[in-house]
mmCIF file with all atom_site columns, C-alpha atoms in Angstrom:
data_model
loop_
_atom_site.group_PDB
_atom_site.id
_atom_site.type_symbol
_atom_site.label_atom_id
_atom_site.label_alt_id
_atom_site.label_comp_id
_atom_site.label_asym_id
_atom_site.label_entity_id
_atom_site.label_seq_id
_atom_site.pdbx_PDB_ins_code
_atom_site.Cartn_x
_atom_site.Cartn_y
_atom_site.Cartn_z
_atom_site.occupancy
_atom_site.B_iso_or_equiv
_atom_site.pdbx_formal_charge
_atom_site.auth_seq_id
_atom_site.auth_comp_id
_atom_site.auth_asym_id
_atom_site.auth_atom_id
_atom_site.pdbx_PDB_model_num
ATOM 1   C CA . MET Z 1 1   ? -0.165  0.145  0.103   1.00 0.00 ? 992  MET Z CA 1
ATOM 2   C CA . SER Z 1 2   ? 0.948   3.699  -0.617  1.00 0.00 ? 993  SER Z CA 1
ATOM 3   C CA . ALA Z 1 3   ? 1.651   6.089  2.781   1.00 0.00 ? 994  ALA Z CA 1
ATOM 4   C CA . HIS Z 1 4   ? -1.777  7.640  0.545   1.00 0.00 ? 995  HIS Z CA 1
ATOM 5   C CA . ARG Z 1 5   ? -3.670  5.322  0.987   1.00 0.00 ? 996  ARG Z CA 1
ATOM 6   C CA . ASP Z 1 6   ? -2.834  4.064  4.657   1.00 0.00 ? 997  ASP Z CA 1
ATOM 7   C CA . LYS Z 1 7   ? -2.522  7.665  5.731   1.00 0.00 ? 998  LYS Z CA 1
ATOM 8   C CA . ALA Z 1 8   ? -6.053  8.552  4.826   1.00 0.00 ? 999  ALA Z CA 1
ATOM 9   C CA . GLU Z 1 9   ? -6.812  5.132  6.449   1.00 0.00 ? 1000 GLU Z CA 1
ATOM 10  C CA . ALA Z 1 10  ? -5.592  5.903  9.518   1.00 0.00 ? 1001 ALA Z CA 1
ATOM 11  C CA . PHE Z 1 11  ? -7.591  9.062  9.761   1.00 0.00 ? 1002 PHE Z CA 1
ATOM 12  C CA . ALA Z 1 12  ? -10.150 7.765  8.244   1.00 0.00 ? 1003 ALA Z CA 1
ATOM 13  C CA . ALA Z 1 13  ? -10.213 5.415  10.992  1.00 0.00 ? 1004 ALA Z CA 1
ATOM 14  C CA . GLY Z 1 14  ? -10.095 7.796  13.879  1.00 0.00 ? 1005 GLY Z CA 1
ATOM 15  C CA . LEU Z 1 15  ? -11.888 9.644  12.841  1.00 0.00 ? 1006 LEU Z CA 1
ATOM 16  C CA . MET Z 1 16  ? -14.900 7.768  12.913  1.00 0.00 ? 1007 MET Z CA 1
ATOM 17  C CA . THR Z 1 17  ? -13.617 6.474  16.875  1.00 0.00 ? 1008 THR Z CA 1
ATOM 18  C CA . GLN Z 1 18  ? -14.306 10.470 16.893  1.00 0.00 ? 1009 GLN Z CA 1
ATOM 19  C CA . ALA Z 1 19  ? -17.307 11.280 15.699  1.00 0.00 ? 1010 ALA Z CA 1
ATOM 20  C CA . VAL Z 1 20  ? -19.423 8.071  16.916  1.00 0.00 ? 1011 VAL Z CA 1
ATOM 21  C CA . TRP Z 1 21  ? -18.109 8.363  20.257  1.00 0.00 ? 1012 TRP Z CA 1
ATOM 22  C CA . PRO Z 1 22  ? -19.401 12.429 21.056  1.00 0.00 ? 1013 PRO Z CA 1
ATOM 23  C CA . LEU Z 1 23  ? -23.599 11.191 18.841  1.00 0.00 ? 1014 LEU Z CA 1
ATOM 24  C CA . PHE Z 1 24  ? -23.843 8.002  21.620  1.00 0.00 ? 1015 PHE Z CA 1
ATOM 25  C CA . LEU Z 1 25  ? -22.888 10.361 24.499  1.00 0.00 ? 1016 LEU Z CA 1
ATOM 26  C CA . VAL Z 1 26  ? -25.688 13.117 23.446  1.00 0.00 ? 1017 VAL Z CA 1
ATOM 27  C CA . LEU Z 1 27  ? -27.415 11.438 22.149  1.00 0.00 ? 1018 LEU Z CA 1
ATOM 28  C CA . ALA Z 1 28  ? -27.903 8.905  25.543  1.00 0.00 ? 1019 ALA Z CA 1
ATOM 29  C CA . ALA Z 1 29  ? -28.399 12.664 27.178  1.00 0.00 ? 1020 ALA Z CA 1
ATOM 30  C CA . LEU Z 1 30  ? -30.247 14.144 24.963  1.00 0.00 ? 1021 LEU Z CA 1
ATOM 31  C CA . ALA Z 1 31  ? -32.887 10.864 25.741  1.00 0.00 ? 1022 ALA Z CA 1
ATOM 32  C CA . ALA Z 1 32  ? -32.598 10.429 29.546  1.00 0.00 ? 1023 ALA Z CA 1
ATOM 33  C CA . ALA Z 1 33  ? -32.892 14.264 29.537  1.00 0.00 ? 1024 ALA Z CA 1
ATOM 34  C CA . PRO Z 1 34  ? -36.739 15.008 29.655  1.00 0.00 ? 1025 PRO Z CA 1
ATOM 35  C CA . VAL Z 1 35  ? -36.423 12.663 32.867  1.00 0.00 ? 1026 VAL Z CA 1
ATOM 36  C CA . ILE Z 1 36  ? -34.640 14.505 34.384  1.00 0.00 ? 1027 ILE Z CA 1
ATOM 37  C CA . ALA Z 1 37  ? -36.117 17.240 34.687  1.00 0.00 ? 1028 ALA Z CA 1
ATOM 38  C CA . VAL Z 1 38  ? -39.247 16.534 35.068  1.00 0.00 ? 1029 VAL Z CA 1
ATOM 39  C CA . ALA Z 1 39  ? -37.669 15.292 38.055  1.00 0.00 ? 1030 ALA Z CA 1
ATOM 40  C CA . ALA Z 1 40  ? -36.426 19.005 38.836  1.00 0.00 ? 1031 ALA Z CA 1
ATOM 41  C CA . GLN Z 1 41  ? -39.375 20.857 37.792  1.00 0.00 ? 1032 GLN Z CA 1
ATOM 42  C CA . PRO Z 1 42  ? -40.525 22.043 41.743  1.00 0.00 ? 1033 PRO Z CA 1
ATOM 43  C CA . GLN Z 1 43  ? -36.931 23.852 41.826  1.00 0.00 ? 1034 GLN Z CA 1
ATOM 44  C CA . ALA Z 1 44  ? -36.467 24.553 38.694  1.00 0.00 ? 1035 ALA Z CA 1
ATOM 45  C CA . THR Z 1 45  ? -35.138 28.419 38.019  1.00 0.00 ? 1036 THR Z CA 1
ATOM 46  C CA . THR Z 1 46  ? -34.882 29.755 35.350  1.00 0.00 ? 1037 THR Z CA 1
ATOM 47  C CA . LEU Z 1 47  ? -31.564 30.325 34.646  1.00 0.00 ? 1038 LEU Z CA 1
ATOM 48  C CA . ALA Z 1 48  ? -31.419 25.607 34.945  1.00 0.00 ? 1039 ALA Z CA 1
ATOM 49  C CA . ALA Z 1 49  ? -33.652 26.218 32.175  1.00 0.00 ? 1040 ALA Z CA 1
ATOM 50  C CA . ALA Z 1 50  ? -31.545 28.536 30.305  1.00 0.00 ? 1041 ALA Z CA 1
ATOM 51  C CA . ALA Z 1 51  ? -28.922 26.053 30.842  1.00 0.00 ? 1042 ALA Z CA 1
ATOM 52  C CA . TRP Z 1 52  ? -30.975 22.684 28.926  1.00 0.00 ? 1043 TRP Z CA 1
ATOM 53  C CA . LEU Z 1 53  ? -31.743 25.076 26.564  1.00 0.00 ? 1044 LEU Z CA 1
ATOM 54  C CA . VAL Z 1 54  ? -28.276 25.471 25.730  1.00 0.00 ? 1045 VAL Z CA 1
ATOM 55  C CA . ALA Z 1 55  ? -27.441 21.939 27.106  1.00 0.00 ? 1046 ALA Z CA 1
ATOM 56  C CA . ALA Z 1 56  ? -29.667 20.435 24.168  1.00 0.00 ? 1047 ALA Z CA 1
ATOM 57  C CA . ALA Z 1 57  ? -28.435 22.767 21.594  1.00 0.00 ? 1048 ALA Z CA 1
ATOM 58  C CA . SER Z 1 58  ? -25.700 22.119 21.601  1.00 0.00 ? 1049 SER Z CA 1
ATOM 59  C CA . GLY Z 1 59  ? -26.058 18.572 21.333  1.00 0.00 ? 1050 GLY Z CA 1
ATOM 60  C CA . VAL Z 1 60  ? -27.598 19.216 18.557  1.00 0.00 ? 1051 VAL Z CA 1
ATOM 61  C CA . VAL Z 1 61  ? -24.532 20.947 17.057  1.00 0.00 ? 1052 VAL Z CA 1
ATOM 62  C CA . THR Z 1 62  ? -22.853 18.437 17.728  1.00 0.00 ? 1053 THR Z CA 1
ATOM 63  C CA . LEU Z 1 63  ? -24.716 15.448 16.547  1.00 0.00 ? 1054 LEU Z CA 1
ATOM 64  C CA . ALA Z 1 64  ? -25.388 17.973 13.172  1.00 0.00 ? 1055 ALA Z CA 1
ATOM 65  C CA . VAL Z 1 65  ? -20.915 17.559 13.550  1.00 0.00 ? 1056 VAL Z CA 1
ATOM 66  C CA . SER Z 1 66  ? -20.905 13.734 14.394  1.00 0.00 ? 1057 SER Z CA 1
ATOM 67  C CA . ALA Z 1 67  ? -22.997 12.785 11.414  1.00 0.00 ? 1058 ALA Z CA 1
ATOM 68  C CA . LEU Z 1 68  ? -20.256 15.948 8.921   1.00 0.00 ? 1059 LEU Z CA 1
ATOM 69  C CA . LEU Z 1 69  ? -17.600 13.964 10.478  1.00 0.00 ? 1060 LEU Z CA 1
ATOM 70  C CA . VAL Z 1 70  ? -18.529 9.781  10.072  1.00 0.00 ? 1061 VAL Z CA 1
ATOM 71  C CA . PHE Z 1 71  ? -19.552 12.143 6.058   1.00 0.00 ? 1062 PHE Z CA 1
ATOM 72  C CA . ASP Z 1 72  ? -15.656 12.219 6.037   1.00 0.00 ? 1063 ASP Z CA 1
ATOM 73  C CA . ALA Z 1 73  ? -13.875 9.578  7.138   1.00 0.00 ? 1064 ALA Z CA 1
ATOM 74  C CA . LEU Z 1 74  ? -16.380 7.640  4.439   1.00 0.00 ? 1065 LEU Z CA 1
ATOM 75  C CA . LEU Z 1 75  ? -14.540 10.104 2.199   1.00 0.00 ? 1066 LEU Z CA 1
ATOM 76  C CA . PHE Z 1 76  ? -11.388 9.483  3.046   1.00 0.00 ? 1067 PHE Z CA 1
ATOM 77  C CA . TRP Z 1 77  ? -12.211 5.875  3.065   1.00 0.00 ? 1068 TRP Z CA 1
ATOM 78  C CA . LEU Z 1 78  ? -12.360 6.580  -1.145  1.00 0.00 ? 1069 LEU Z CA 1
ATOM 79  C CA . MET Z 1 79  ? -10.184 8.946  -1.228  1.00 0.00 ? 1070 MET Z CA 1
ATOM 80  C CA . ALA Z 1 80  ? -7.969  5.776  0.205   1.00 0.00 ? 1071 ALA Z CA 1
ATOM 81  C CA . SER Z 1 81  ? -9.140  3.098  -1.983  1.00 0.00 ? 1072 SER Z CA 1
ATOM 82  C CA . HIS Z 1 82  ? -7.620  4.859  -5.190  1.00 0.00 ? 1073 HIS Z CA 1
ATOM 83  C CA . ILE Z 1 83  ? -4.125  3.773  -6.356  1.00 0.00 ? 1074 ILE Z CA 1
ATOM 84  C CA . SER Z 1 84  ? -2.487  7.745  -6.245  1.00 0.00 ? 1075 SER Z CA 1
ATOM 85  C CA . GLU Z 1 85  ? -3.760  11.075 -4.012  1.00 0.00 ? 1076 GLU Z CA 1
ATOM 86  C CA . ALA Z 1 86  ? -4.630  12.884 -7.078  1.00 0.00 ? 1077 ALA Z CA 1
ATOM 87  C CA . ALA Z 1 87  ? -6.411  10.795 -8.187  1.00 0.00 ? 1078 ALA Z CA 1
ATOM 88  C CA . GLY Z 1 88  ? -8.362  9.700  -5.037  1.00 0.00 ? 1079 GLY Z CA 1
ATOM 89  C CA . GLY Z 1 89  ? -8.931  13.677 -4.158  1.00 0.00 ? 1080 GLY Z CA 1
ATOM 90  C CA . ALA Z 1 90  ? -10.589 13.308 -8.093  1.00 0.00 ? 1081 ALA Z CA 1
ATOM 91  C CA . SER Z 1 91  ? -13.011 10.942 -6.714  1.00 0.00 ? 1082 SER Z CA 1
ATOM 92  C CA . VAL Z 1 92  ? -14.250 13.381 -3.455  1.00 0.00 ? 1083 VAL Z CA 1
ATOM 93  C CA . ASP Z 1 93  ? -14.599 16.074 -6.081  1.00 0.00 ? 1084 ASP Z CA 1
ATOM 94  C CA . ASP Z 1 94  ? -16.585 14.161 -7.804  1.00 0.00 ? 1085 ASP Z CA 1
ATOM 95  C CA . VAL Z 1 95  ? -18.873 13.066 -5.978  1.00 0.00 ? 1086 VAL Z CA 1
ATOM 96  C CA . LEU Z 1 96  ? -19.353 16.211 -3.990  1.00 0.00 ? 1087 LEU Z CA 1
ATOM 97  C CA . ALA Z 1 97  ? -19.658 17.941 -7.092  1.00 0.00 ? 1088 ALA Z CA 1
ATOM 98  C CA . ARG Z 1 98  ? -22.300 15.082 -8.011  1.00 0.00 ? 1089 ARG Z CA 1
ATOM 99  C CA . MET Z 1 99  ? -24.358 15.522 -4.188  1.00 0.00 ? 1090 MET Z CA 1
ATOM 100 C CA . ARG Z 1 100 ? -23.694 19.327 -5.281  1.00 0.00 ? 1091 ARG Z CA 1
ATOM 101 C CA . VAL Z 1 101 ? -22.274 20.156 -1.737  1.00 0.00 ? 1092 VAL Z CA 1
ATOM 102 C CA . LYS Z 1 102 ? -19.367 21.797 -3.126  1.00 0.00 ? 1093 LYS Z CA 1
ATOM 103 C CA . PRO Z 1 103 ? -18.582 23.474 -6.950  1.00 0.00 ? 1094 PRO Z CA 1
ATOM 104 C CA . ALA Z 1 104 ? -15.791 21.365 -9.069  1.00 0.00 ? 1095 ALA Z CA 1
ATOM 105 C CA . ALA Z 1 105 ? -12.732 22.172 -8.182  1.00 0.00 ? 1096 ALA Z CA 1
ATOM 106 C CA . ALA Z 1 106 ? -10.351 24.206 -10.209 1.00 0.00 ? 1097 ALA Z CA 1
ATOM 107 C CA . GLY Z 1 107 ? -7.185  21.638 -8.890  1.00 0.00 ? 1098 GLY Z CA 1
ATOM 108 C CA . ILE Z 1 108 ? -6.275  18.690 -6.345  1.00 0.00 ? 1099 ILE Z CA 1
ATOM 109 C CA . ARG Z 1 109 ? -6.454  19.401 -3.200  1.00 0.00 ? 1100 ARG Z CA 1
ATOM 110 C CA . SER Z 1 110 ? -3.839  17.454 -1.623  1.00 0.00 ? 1101 SER Z CA 1
ATOM 111 C CA . LEU Z 1 111 ? -4.797  14.860 1.406   1.00 0.00 ? 1102 LEU Z CA 1
ATOM 112 C CA . ASP Z 1 112 ? -3.030  16.959 4.503   1.00 0.00 ? 1103 ASP Z CA 1
ATOM 113 C CA . ARG Z 1 113 ? -4.915  20.548 3.187   1.00 0.00 ? 1104 ARG Z CA 1
ATOM 114 C CA . ARG Z 1 114 ? -8.430  17.655 3.554   1.00 0.00 ? 1105 ARG Z CA 1
ATOM 115 C CA . ILE Z 1 115 ? -7.402  16.182 6.558   1.00 0.00 ? 1106 ILE Z CA 1
ATOM 116 C CA . ALA Z 1 116 ? -6.611  20.338 8.031   1.00 0.00 ? 1107 ALA Z CA 1
ATOM 117 C CA . GLY Z 1 117 ? -9.971  20.726 6.742   1.00 0.00 ? 1108 GLY Z CA 1
ATOM 118 C CA . THR Z 1 118 ? -11.426 18.011 9.000   1.00 0.00 ? 1109 THR Z CA 1
ATOM 119 C CA . GLN Z 1 119 ? -9.533  18.573 11.944  1.00 0.00 ? 1110 GLN Z CA 1
ATOM 120 C CA . ARG Z 1 120 ? -10.823 21.800 12.005  1.00 0.00 ? 1111 ARG Z CA 1
ATOM 121 C CA . LEU Z 1 121 ? -14.467 20.457 11.826  1.00 0.00 ? 1112 LEU Z CA 1
ATOM 122 C CA . LEU Z 1 122 ? -13.483 18.743 14.865  1.00 0.00 ? 1113 LEU Z CA 1
ATOM 123 C CA . MET Z 1 123 ? -12.933 21.716 17.273  1.00 0.00 ? 1114 MET Z CA 1
ATOM 124 C CA . LYS Z 1 124 ? -15.911 23.268 16.580  1.00 0.00 ? 1115 LYS Z CA 1
ATOM 125 C CA . GLN Z 1 125 ? -17.352 19.647 17.768  1.00 0.00 ? 1116 GLN Z CA 1
ATOM 126 C CA . ARG Z 1 126 ? -15.689 20.184 20.305  1.00 0.00 ? 1117 ARG Z CA 1
ATOM 127 C CA . VAL Z 1 127 ? -16.372 23.082 20.919  1.00 0.00 ? 1118 VAL Z CA 1
ATOM 128 C CA . ALA Z 1 128 ? -20.125 22.212 21.096  1.00 0.00 ? 1119 ALA Z CA 1
ATOM 129 C CA . LEU Z 1 129 ? -19.346 19.227 23.232  1.00 0.00 ? 1120 LEU Z CA 1
ATOM 130 C CA . GLY Z 1 130 ? -17.930 20.988 26.145  1.00 0.00 ? 1121 GLY Z CA 1
ATOM 131 C CA . LEU Z 1 131 ? -21.008 23.355 25.388  1.00 0.00 ? 1122 LEU Z CA 1
ATOM 132 C CA . PHE Z 1 132 ? -23.001 20.713 26.528  1.00 0.00 ? 1123 PHE Z CA 1
ATOM 133 C CA . VAL Z 1 133 ? -21.417 19.350 29.076  1.00 0.00 ? 1124 VAL Z CA 1
ATOM 134 C CA . ALA Z 1 134 ? -21.100 21.880 30.364  1.00 0.00 ? 1125 ALA Z CA 1
ATOM 135 C CA . ALA Z 1 135 ? -24.199 23.819 30.404  1.00 0.00 ? 1126 ALA Z CA 1
ATOM 136 C CA . SER Z 1 136 ? -25.740 20.297 30.994  1.00 0.00 ? 1127 SER Z CA 1
ATOM 137 C CA . LEU Z 1 137 ? -23.320 20.842 34.672  1.00 0.00 ? 1128 LEU Z CA 1
ATOM 138 C CA . VAL Z 1 138 ? -25.036 23.718 34.858  1.00 0.00 ? 1129 VAL Z CA 1
ATOM 139 C CA . ALA Z 1 139 ? -28.498 22.372 35.292  1.00 0.00 ? 1130 ALA Z CA 1
ATOM 140 C CA . LEU Z 1 140 ? -27.708 19.588 36.917  1.00 0.00 ? 1131 LEU Z CA 1
ATOM 141 C CA . SER Z 1 141 ? -26.639 21.432 39.305  1.00 0.00 ? 1132 SER Z CA 1
ATOM 142 C CA . PHE Z 1 142 ? -30.456 23.707 40.356  1.00 0.00 ? 1133 PHE Z CA 1
#
């Protein structure tokens, strides 16, 4: 196997892990939230209600970004399935253009540039997850 294929496959596998565990964490917490909110309702304050709203909103953002990361992982696996980095990049660009996600690319971005872009998306997921956890803890403290 070539270096680009190994790198793309390894990044895709790690990315899938980083996309899935926050997804399950947020889904479990959001599923339990109505039960917790009803149990705490008599003591609920405006701040607790606001914290629950922030937690719910940041949870939804975390879910959305996690879904995008799963999609990106699949694209990296597609890229790794090609014999060369250029062919893999062209294939990914073709898929994105056919889906009307991005216009047809003028040039092929390198694997490293694609990884850097996905790492920025991963950072956004972590910020949203952090906000979700913090807001959930604030809401639970009331």
